[in-house]
């Protein structure tokens, strides 16, 4: 979990902006950190979309065994994430990728579905490996290359969309915490800096 906070001089007003990079399955300690952050902000921009398409709904169901396999190392869907904590406290939550599916090409969708299907079948082996070694061994093979292509080949496009939508929110509010996966963290921050710096607004 990564967290950075800034004060941004935005259109003549000083505003608080935070970026949280998360692993989407939390440990209990990360849930405590998230709860403390929810108390510090009023508005939240979250990676993803509010109503996933049928394609992404199917992927979510297929990935469940893999998710539960990681509970052996303390990462569990039973640990509250920041989005659920913010909603439970009636904070303002906006999804930053309302049309996320459009950022994936047909080839990427096929690759991602294949990768998730493999994860579904291999979940029992993932569980046993995690139970034995407490971490997954890195695999330099076609499965890892498939994962990298399906997940990362459009990552900068998604970062740019999330940055633009975050700036749209920040125009209307005085504080905002952006929540994204750790792999988006540096790229999203870079996109935000580009937008803000090009508009003669300063980070502090």
PDB file of C-alpha atoms in Angstrom:
ATOM      1  CA  UNK A   1       0.000   0.000   0.000  1.00  0.00           C
ATOM      2  CA  UNK A   2       1.377   3.410  -1.041  1.00  0.00           C
ATOM      3  CA  UNK A   3       0.034   6.808   0.009  1.00  0.00           C
ATOM      4  CA  UNK A   4       1.078  10.339  -0.900  1.00  0.00           C
ATOM      5  CA  UNK A   5      -0.648  13.597  -0.091  1.00  0.00           C
ATOM      6  CA  UNK A   6      -0.336  17.057  -1.597  1.00  0.00           C
ATOM      7  CA  UNK A   7      -1.652  20.560  -1.344  1.00  0.00           C
ATOM      8  CA  UNK A   8      -2.486  21.796  -4.835  1.00  0.00           C
ATOM      9  CA  UNK A   9      -2.972  25.424  -5.825  1.00  0.00           C
ATOM     10  CA  UNK A  10      -5.880  24.821  -8.149  1.00  0.00           C
ATOM     11  CA  UNK A  11      -7.592  27.678 -10.010  1.00  0.00           C
ATOM     12  CA  UNK A  12      -6.650  30.102  -7.237  1.00  0.00           C
ATOM     13  CA  UNK A  13      -7.776  27.801  -4.441  1.00  0.00           C
ATOM     14  CA  UNK A  14      -5.707  25.580  -2.170  1.00  0.00           C
ATOM     15  CA  UNK A  15      -6.961  21.992  -2.252  1.00  0.00           C
ATOM     16  CA  UNK A  16      -5.907  18.735  -0.615  1.00  0.00           C
ATOM     17  CA  UNK A  17      -5.196  15.826  -2.938  1.00  0.00           C
ATOM     18  CA  UNK A  18      -4.165  12.306  -1.914  1.00  0.00           C
ATOM     19  CA  UNK A  19      -3.309   9.194  -3.916  1.00  0.00           C
ATOM     20  CA  UNK A  20      -3.568   5.701  -2.452  1.00  0.00           C
ATOM     21  CA  UNK A  21      -2.115   2.734  -4.302  1.00  0.00           C
ATOM     22  CA  UNK A  22      -3.617  -0.481  -2.983  1.00  0.00           C
ATOM     23  CA  UNK A  23      -3.418  -4.207  -3.465  1.00  0.00           C
ATOM     24  CA  UNK A  24      -7.096  -4.904  -3.997  1.00  0.00           C
ATOM     25  CA  UNK A  25      -7.179  -7.571  -1.299  1.00  0.00           C
ATOM     26  CA  UNK A  26      -6.431  -5.957   2.068  1.00  0.00           C
ATOM     27  CA  UNK A  27      -4.708  -7.260   5.159  1.00  0.00           C
ATOM     28  CA  UNK A  28      -6.261  -6.340   8.513  1.00  0.00           C
ATOM     29  CA  UNK A  29      -3.532  -3.709   9.025  1.00  0.00           C
ATOM     30  CA  UNK A  30      -4.280  -2.132   5.652  1.00  0.00           C
ATOM     31  CA  UNK A  31      -7.965  -1.963   6.583  1.00  0.00           C
ATOM     32  CA  UNK A  32      -6.996   0.065   9.659  1.00  0.00           C
ATOM     33  CA  UNK A  33      -4.914   2.424   7.519  1.00  0.00           C
ATOM     34  CA  UNK A  34      -7.809   2.803   5.080  1.00  0.00           C
ATOM     35  CA  UNK A  35     -10.205   3.594   7.920  1.00  0.00           C
ATOM     36  CA  UNK A  36      -7.918   6.374   9.159  1.00  0.00           C
ATOM     37  CA  UNK A  37      -7.737   7.834   5.631  1.00  0.00           C
ATOM     38  CA  UNK A  38     -11.511   7.794   5.234  1.00  0.00           C
ATOM     39  CA  UNK A  39     -11.725  10.105   8.257  1.00  0.00           C
ATOM     40  CA  UNK A  40      -9.323  12.595   6.604  1.00  0.00           C
ATOM     41  CA  UNK A  41     -11.184  13.091   3.311  1.00  0.00           C
ATOM     42  CA  UNK A  42     -14.728  13.874   2.219  1.00  0.00           C
ATOM     43  CA  UNK A  43     -14.503  12.842  -1.429  1.00  0.00           C
ATOM     44  CA  UNK A  44     -13.067   9.713  -3.040  1.00  0.00           C
ATOM     45  CA  UNK A  45     -12.287   8.761  -6.640  1.00  0.00           C
ATOM     46  CA  UNK A  46     -12.031   4.991  -7.076  1.00  0.00           C
ATOM     47  CA  UNK A  47     -10.514   2.947  -9.909  1.00  0.00           C
ATOM     48  CA  UNK A  48     -13.127   1.003 -11.870  1.00  0.00           C
ATOM     49  CA  UNK A  49     -16.790   1.394 -12.746  1.00  0.00           C
ATOM     50  CA  UNK A  50     -20.002   1.368 -10.711  1.00  0.00           C
ATOM     51  CA  UNK A  51     -21.872  -1.137 -12.860  1.00  0.00           C
ATOM     52  CA  UNK A  52     -19.537  -3.683 -14.480  1.00  0.00           C
ATOM     53  CA  UNK A  53     -20.536  -5.181 -17.807  1.00  0.00           C
ATOM     54  CA  UNK A  54     -21.424  -8.853 -18.207  1.00  0.00           C
ATOM     55  CA  UNK A  55     -17.834  -9.529 -19.316  1.00  0.00           C
ATOM     56  CA  UNK A  56     -16.315  -8.073 -16.137  1.00  0.00           C
ATOM     57  CA  UNK A  57     -19.026  -9.620 -13.952  1.00  0.00           C
ATOM     58  CA  UNK A  58     -18.046 -13.059 -15.273  1.00  0.00           C
ATOM     59  CA  UNK A  59     -14.362 -12.292 -14.636  1.00  0.00           C
ATOM     60  CA  UNK A  60     -15.152 -11.312 -11.049  1.00  0.00           C
ATOM     61  CA  UNK A  61     -16.898 -14.627 -10.436  1.00  0.00           C
ATOM     62  CA  UNK A  62     -14.076 -16.641 -12.013  1.00  0.00           C
ATOM     63  CA  UNK A  63     -11.414 -14.889  -9.931  1.00  0.00           C
ATOM     64  CA  UNK A  64     -13.111 -15.660  -6.586  1.00  0.00           C
ATOM     65  CA  UNK A  65     -11.262 -18.952  -5.919  1.00  0.00           C
ATOM     66  CA  UNK A  66      -7.943 -17.187  -6.544  1.00  0.00           C
ATOM     67  CA  UNK A  67      -8.982 -14.415  -4.140  1.00  0.00           C
ATOM     68  CA  UNK A  68      -9.841 -16.851  -1.380  1.00  0.00           C
ATOM     69  CA  UNK A  69      -6.575 -18.718  -1.947  1.00  0.00           C
ATOM     70  CA  UNK A  70      -4.740 -15.552  -0.843  1.00  0.00           C
ATOM     71  CA  UNK A  71      -6.519 -15.549   2.510  1.00  0.00           C
ATOM     72  CA  UNK A  72      -3.828 -17.921   3.732  1.00  0.00           C
ATOM     73  CA  UNK A  73      -1.367 -14.988   3.759  1.00  0.00           C
ATOM     74  CA  UNK A  74      -3.806 -12.612   5.433  1.00  0.00           C
ATOM     75  CA  UNK A  75      -5.246 -10.973   2.316  1.00  0.00           C
ATOM     76  CA  UNK A  76      -8.958 -11.561   2.397  1.00  0.00           C
ATOM     77  CA  UNK A  77     -12.194 -10.079   0.991  1.00  0.00           C
ATOM     78  CA  UNK A  78     -13.393 -10.148   4.608  1.00  0.00           C
ATOM     79  CA  UNK A  79     -11.047  -7.240   5.361  1.00  0.00           C
ATOM     80  CA  UNK A  80     -12.840  -3.994   4.520  1.00  0.00           C
ATOM     81  CA  UNK A  81     -11.324  -1.968   1.695  1.00  0.00           C
ATOM     82  CA  UNK A  82     -11.334   1.809   1.437  1.00  0.00           C
ATOM     83  CA  UNK A  83     -14.248   1.965  -0.982  1.00  0.00           C
ATOM     84  CA  UNK A  84     -16.564  -0.015   1.309  1.00  0.00           C
ATOM     85  CA  UNK A  85     -15.412   1.976   4.360  1.00  0.00           C
ATOM     86  CA  UNK A  86     -16.068   5.292   2.619  1.00  0.00           C
ATOM     87  CA  UNK A  87     -19.539   4.188   1.532  1.00  0.00           C
ATOM     88  CA  UNK A  88     -20.352   2.938   5.041  1.00  0.00           C
ATOM     89  CA  UNK A  89     -19.628   6.435   6.354  1.00  0.00           C
ATOM     90  CA  UNK A  90     -21.726   8.074   3.619  1.00  0.00           C
ATOM     91  CA  UNK A  91     -18.738   9.788   2.029  1.00  0.00           C
ATOM     92  CA  UNK A  92     -18.862  10.944  -1.573  1.00  0.00           C
ATOM     93  CA  UNK A  93     -17.559   8.120  -3.811  1.00  0.00           C
ATOM     94  CA  UNK A  94     -17.104   8.452  -7.588  1.00  0.00           C
ATOM     95  CA  UNK A  95     -15.885   5.682  -9.873  1.00  0.00           C
ATOM     96  CA  UNK A  96     -13.159   6.985 -12.186  1.00  0.00           C
ATOM     97  CA  UNK A  97     -13.627   4.564 -15.107  1.00  0.00           C
ATOM     98  CA  UNK A  98     -17.338   4.510 -16.022  1.00  0.00           C
ATOM     99  CA  UNK A  99     -16.505   3.063 -19.454  1.00  0.00           C
ATOM    100  CA  UNK A 100     -13.530   0.896 -18.527  1.00  0.00           C
ATOM    101  CA  UNK A 101     -14.386  -1.866 -20.994  1.00  0.00           C
ATOM    102  CA  UNK A 102     -13.793   0.495 -23.936  1.00  0.00           C
ATOM    103  CA  UNK A 103     -10.118   0.753 -22.969  1.00  0.00           C
ATOM    104  CA  UNK A 104      -9.611  -2.976 -23.623  1.00  0.00           C
ATOM    105  CA  UNK A 105      -9.140  -4.261 -27.163  1.00  0.00           C
ATOM    106  CA  UNK A 106     -10.736  -7.538 -28.231  1.00  0.00           C
ATOM    107  CA  UNK A 107      -7.330  -9.227 -28.061  1.00  0.00           C
ATOM    108  CA  UNK A 108      -6.790  -7.926 -24.527  1.00  0.00           C
ATOM    109  CA  UNK A 109     -10.225  -9.179 -23.465  1.00  0.00           C
ATOM    110  CA  UNK A 110      -9.441 -12.639 -24.808  1.00  0.00           C
ATOM    111  CA  UNK A 111      -6.049 -12.622 -23.064  1.00  0.00           C
ATOM    112  CA  UNK A 112      -7.531 -11.414 -19.785  1.00  0.00           C
ATOM    113  CA  UNK A 113     -10.329 -13.988 -19.865  1.00  0.00           C
ATOM    114  CA  UNK A 114      -7.785 -16.747 -20.603  1.00  0.00           C
ATOM    115  CA  UNK A 115      -5.562 -15.622 -17.719  1.00  0.00           C
ATOM    116  CA  UNK A 116      -8.483 -15.473 -15.270  1.00  0.00           C
ATOM    117  CA  UNK A 117      -9.726 -18.888 -16.427  1.00  0.00           C
ATOM    118  CA  UNK A 118      -6.261 -20.333 -15.747  1.00  0.00           C
ATOM    119  CA  UNK A 119      -6.283 -18.678 -12.320  1.00  0.00           C
ATOM    120  CA  UNK A 120      -9.660 -20.302 -11.618  1.00  0.00           C
ATOM    121  CA  UNK A 121      -8.339 -23.779 -12.418  1.00  0.00           C
ATOM    122  CA  UNK A 122      -5.025 -23.267 -10.592  1.00  0.00           C
ATOM    123  CA  UNK A 123      -6.489 -21.693  -7.418  1.00  0.00           C
ATOM    124  CA  UNK A 124      -6.056 -24.888  -5.302  1.00  0.00           C
ATOM    125  CA  UNK A 125      -2.375 -25.029  -6.303  1.00  0.00           C
ATOM    126  CA  UNK A 126      -1.991 -21.317  -5.541  1.00  0.00           C
ATOM    127  CA  UNK A 127      -3.417 -21.944  -2.085  1.00  0.00           C
ATOM    128  CA  UNK A 128      -1.003 -24.820  -1.413  1.00  0.00           C
ATOM    129  CA  UNK A 129       1.988 -22.820  -2.657  1.00  0.00           C
ATOM    130  CA  UNK A 130       1.075 -19.822  -0.517  1.00  0.00           C
ATOM    131  CA  UNK A 131       0.514 -22.053   2.501  1.00  0.00           C
ATOM    132  CA  UNK A 132       3.946 -23.610   2.045  1.00  0.00           C
ATOM    133  CA  UNK A 133       6.053 -20.605   1.001  1.00  0.00           C
ATOM    134  CA  UNK A 134       3.917 -17.640   2.172  1.00  0.00           C
ATOM    135  CA  UNK A 135       4.439 -16.089  -1.250  1.00  0.00           C
ATOM    136  CA  UNK A 136       4.020 -17.064  -4.895  1.00  0.00           C
ATOM    137  CA  UNK A 137       7.135 -18.020  -6.818  1.00  0.00           C
ATOM    138  CA  UNK A 138       7.732 -15.756  -9.802  1.00  0.00           C
ATOM    139  CA  UNK A 139       7.098 -17.572 -13.078  1.00  0.00           C
ATOM    140  CA  UNK A 140       8.861 -16.366 -16.208  1.00  0.00           C
ATOM    141  CA  UNK A 141       6.708 -18.179 -18.745  1.00  0.00           C
ATOM    142  CA  UNK A 142       3.878 -17.670 -21.203  1.00  0.00           C
ATOM    143  CA  UNK A 143       1.323 -17.340 -18.388  1.00  0.00           C
ATOM    144  CA  UNK A 144       3.154 -14.361 -16.880  1.00  0.00           C
ATOM    145  CA  UNK A 145       3.524 -12.811 -20.339  1.00  0.00           C
ATOM    146  CA  UNK A 146      -0.207 -13.319 -20.924  1.00  0.00           C
ATOM    147  CA  UNK A 147      -0.895 -11.604 -17.592  1.00  0.00           C
ATOM    148  CA  UNK A 148       1.386  -8.684 -18.421  1.00  0.00           C
ATOM    149  CA  UNK A 149      -0.227  -8.137 -21.820  1.00  0.00           C
ATOM    150  CA  UNK A 150      -3.825  -8.391 -20.594  1.00  0.00           C
ATOM    151  CA  UNK A 151      -3.316  -6.154 -17.565  1.00  0.00           C
ATOM    152  CA  UNK A 152      -0.589  -3.665 -18.475  1.00  0.00           C
ATOM    153  CA  UNK A 153      -0.781  -2.960 -22.207  1.00  0.00           C
ATOM    154  CA  UNK A 154      -3.490  -0.312 -21.739  1.00  0.00           C
ATOM    155  CA  UNK A 155      -2.421   0.922 -18.320  1.00  0.00           C
ATOM    156  CA  UNK A 156      -1.348   4.423 -19.438  1.00  0.00           C
ATOM    157  CA  UNK A 157      -4.658   4.946 -21.252  1.00  0.00           C
ATOM    158  CA  UNK A 158      -6.499   4.075 -18.053  1.00  0.00           C
ATOM    159  CA  UNK A 159      -4.200   6.297 -15.983  1.00  0.00           C
ATOM    160  CA  UNK A 160      -4.953   9.240 -18.268  1.00  0.00           C
ATOM    161  CA  UNK A 161      -8.720   8.677 -18.030  1.00  0.00           C
ATOM    162  CA  UNK A 162      -8.596   8.385 -14.232  1.00  0.00           C
ATOM    163  CA  UNK A 163      -6.459  11.544 -13.988  1.00  0.00           C
ATOM    164  CA  UNK A 164      -8.847  13.558 -16.178  1.00  0.00           C
ATOM    165  CA  UNK A 165     -11.879  12.407 -14.208  1.00  0.00           C
ATOM    166  CA  UNK A 166     -10.096  13.127 -10.916  1.00  0.00           C
ATOM    167  CA  UNK A 167      -9.364  16.692 -12.004  1.00  0.00           C
ATOM    168  CA  UNK A 168     -13.034  17.116 -12.943  1.00  0.00           C
ATOM    169  CA  UNK A 169     -13.965  16.135  -9.379  1.00  0.00           C
ATOM    170  CA  UNK A 170     -11.287  18.341  -7.811  1.00  0.00           C
ATOM    171  CA  UNK A 171     -12.710  21.394  -9.587  1.00  0.00           C
ATOM    172  CA  UNK A 172     -15.887  21.003  -7.509  1.00  0.00           C
ATOM    173  CA  UNK A 173     -14.502  19.999  -4.082  1.00  0.00           C
ATOM    174  CA  UNK A 174     -11.779  21.066  -1.657  1.00  0.00           C
ATOM    175  CA  UNK A 175     -10.305  17.618  -0.957  1.00  0.00           C
ATOM    176  CA  UNK A 176     -10.051  14.325  -2.822  1.00  0.00           C
ATOM    177  CA  UNK A 177      -8.432  10.949  -2.241  1.00  0.00           C
ATOM    178  CA  UNK A 178      -7.798   8.912  -5.393  1.00  0.00           C
ATOM    179  CA  UNK A 179      -7.717   5.139  -4.860  1.00  0.00           C
ATOM    180  CA  UNK A 180      -6.108   2.895  -7.464  1.00  0.00           C
ATOM    181  CA  UNK A 181      -4.197  -0.358  -7.761  1.00  0.00           C
ATOM    182  CA  UNK A 182      -0.502  -0.120  -6.869  1.00  0.00           C
ATOM    183  CA  UNK A 183       0.457  -0.724 -10.506  1.00  0.00           C
ATOM    184  CA  UNK A 184      -1.369   2.493 -11.465  1.00  0.00           C
ATOM    185  CA  UNK A 185       0.150   4.608  -8.683  1.00  0.00           C
ATOM    186  CA  UNK A 186       3.231   6.164 -10.323  1.00  0.00           C
ATOM    187  CA  UNK A 187       1.666   6.537 -13.768  1.00  0.00           C
ATOM    188  CA  UNK A 188      -1.508   8.125 -12.409  1.00  0.00           C
ATOM    189  CA  UNK A 189       0.502  10.574 -10.323  1.00  0.00           C
ATOM    190  CA  UNK A 190       2.531  11.480 -13.420  1.00  0.00           C
ATOM    191  CA  UNK A 191      -0.642  12.095 -15.449  1.00  0.00           C
ATOM    192  CA  UNK A 192      -2.068  14.286 -12.668  1.00  0.00           C
ATOM    193  CA  UNK A 193       1.143  16.313 -12.511  1.00  0.00           C
ATOM    194  CA  UNK A 194       1.081  16.844 -16.283  1.00  0.00           C
ATOM    195  CA  UNK A 195      -2.495  18.134 -16.217  1.00  0.00           C
ATOM    196  CA  UNK A 196      -1.928  20.386 -13.210  1.00  0.00           C
ATOM    197  CA  UNK A 197       1.478  21.726 -14.326  1.00  0.00           C
ATOM    198  CA  UNK A 198       0.264  22.403 -17.875  1.00  0.00           C
ATOM    199  CA  UNK A 199      -2.583  24.459 -16.433  1.00  0.00           C
ATOM    200  CA  UNK A 200      -0.185  26.618 -14.381  1.00  0.00           C
ATOM    201  CA  UNK A 201      -1.265  25.045 -11.115  1.00  0.00           C
ATOM    202  CA  UNK A 202       1.340  24.147  -8.526  1.00  0.00           C
ATOM    203  CA  UNK A 203       1.915  21.123  -6.295  1.00  0.00           C
ATOM    204  CA  UNK A 204       3.131  21.832  -2.776  1.00  0.00           C
TER     205      UNK A 204
END
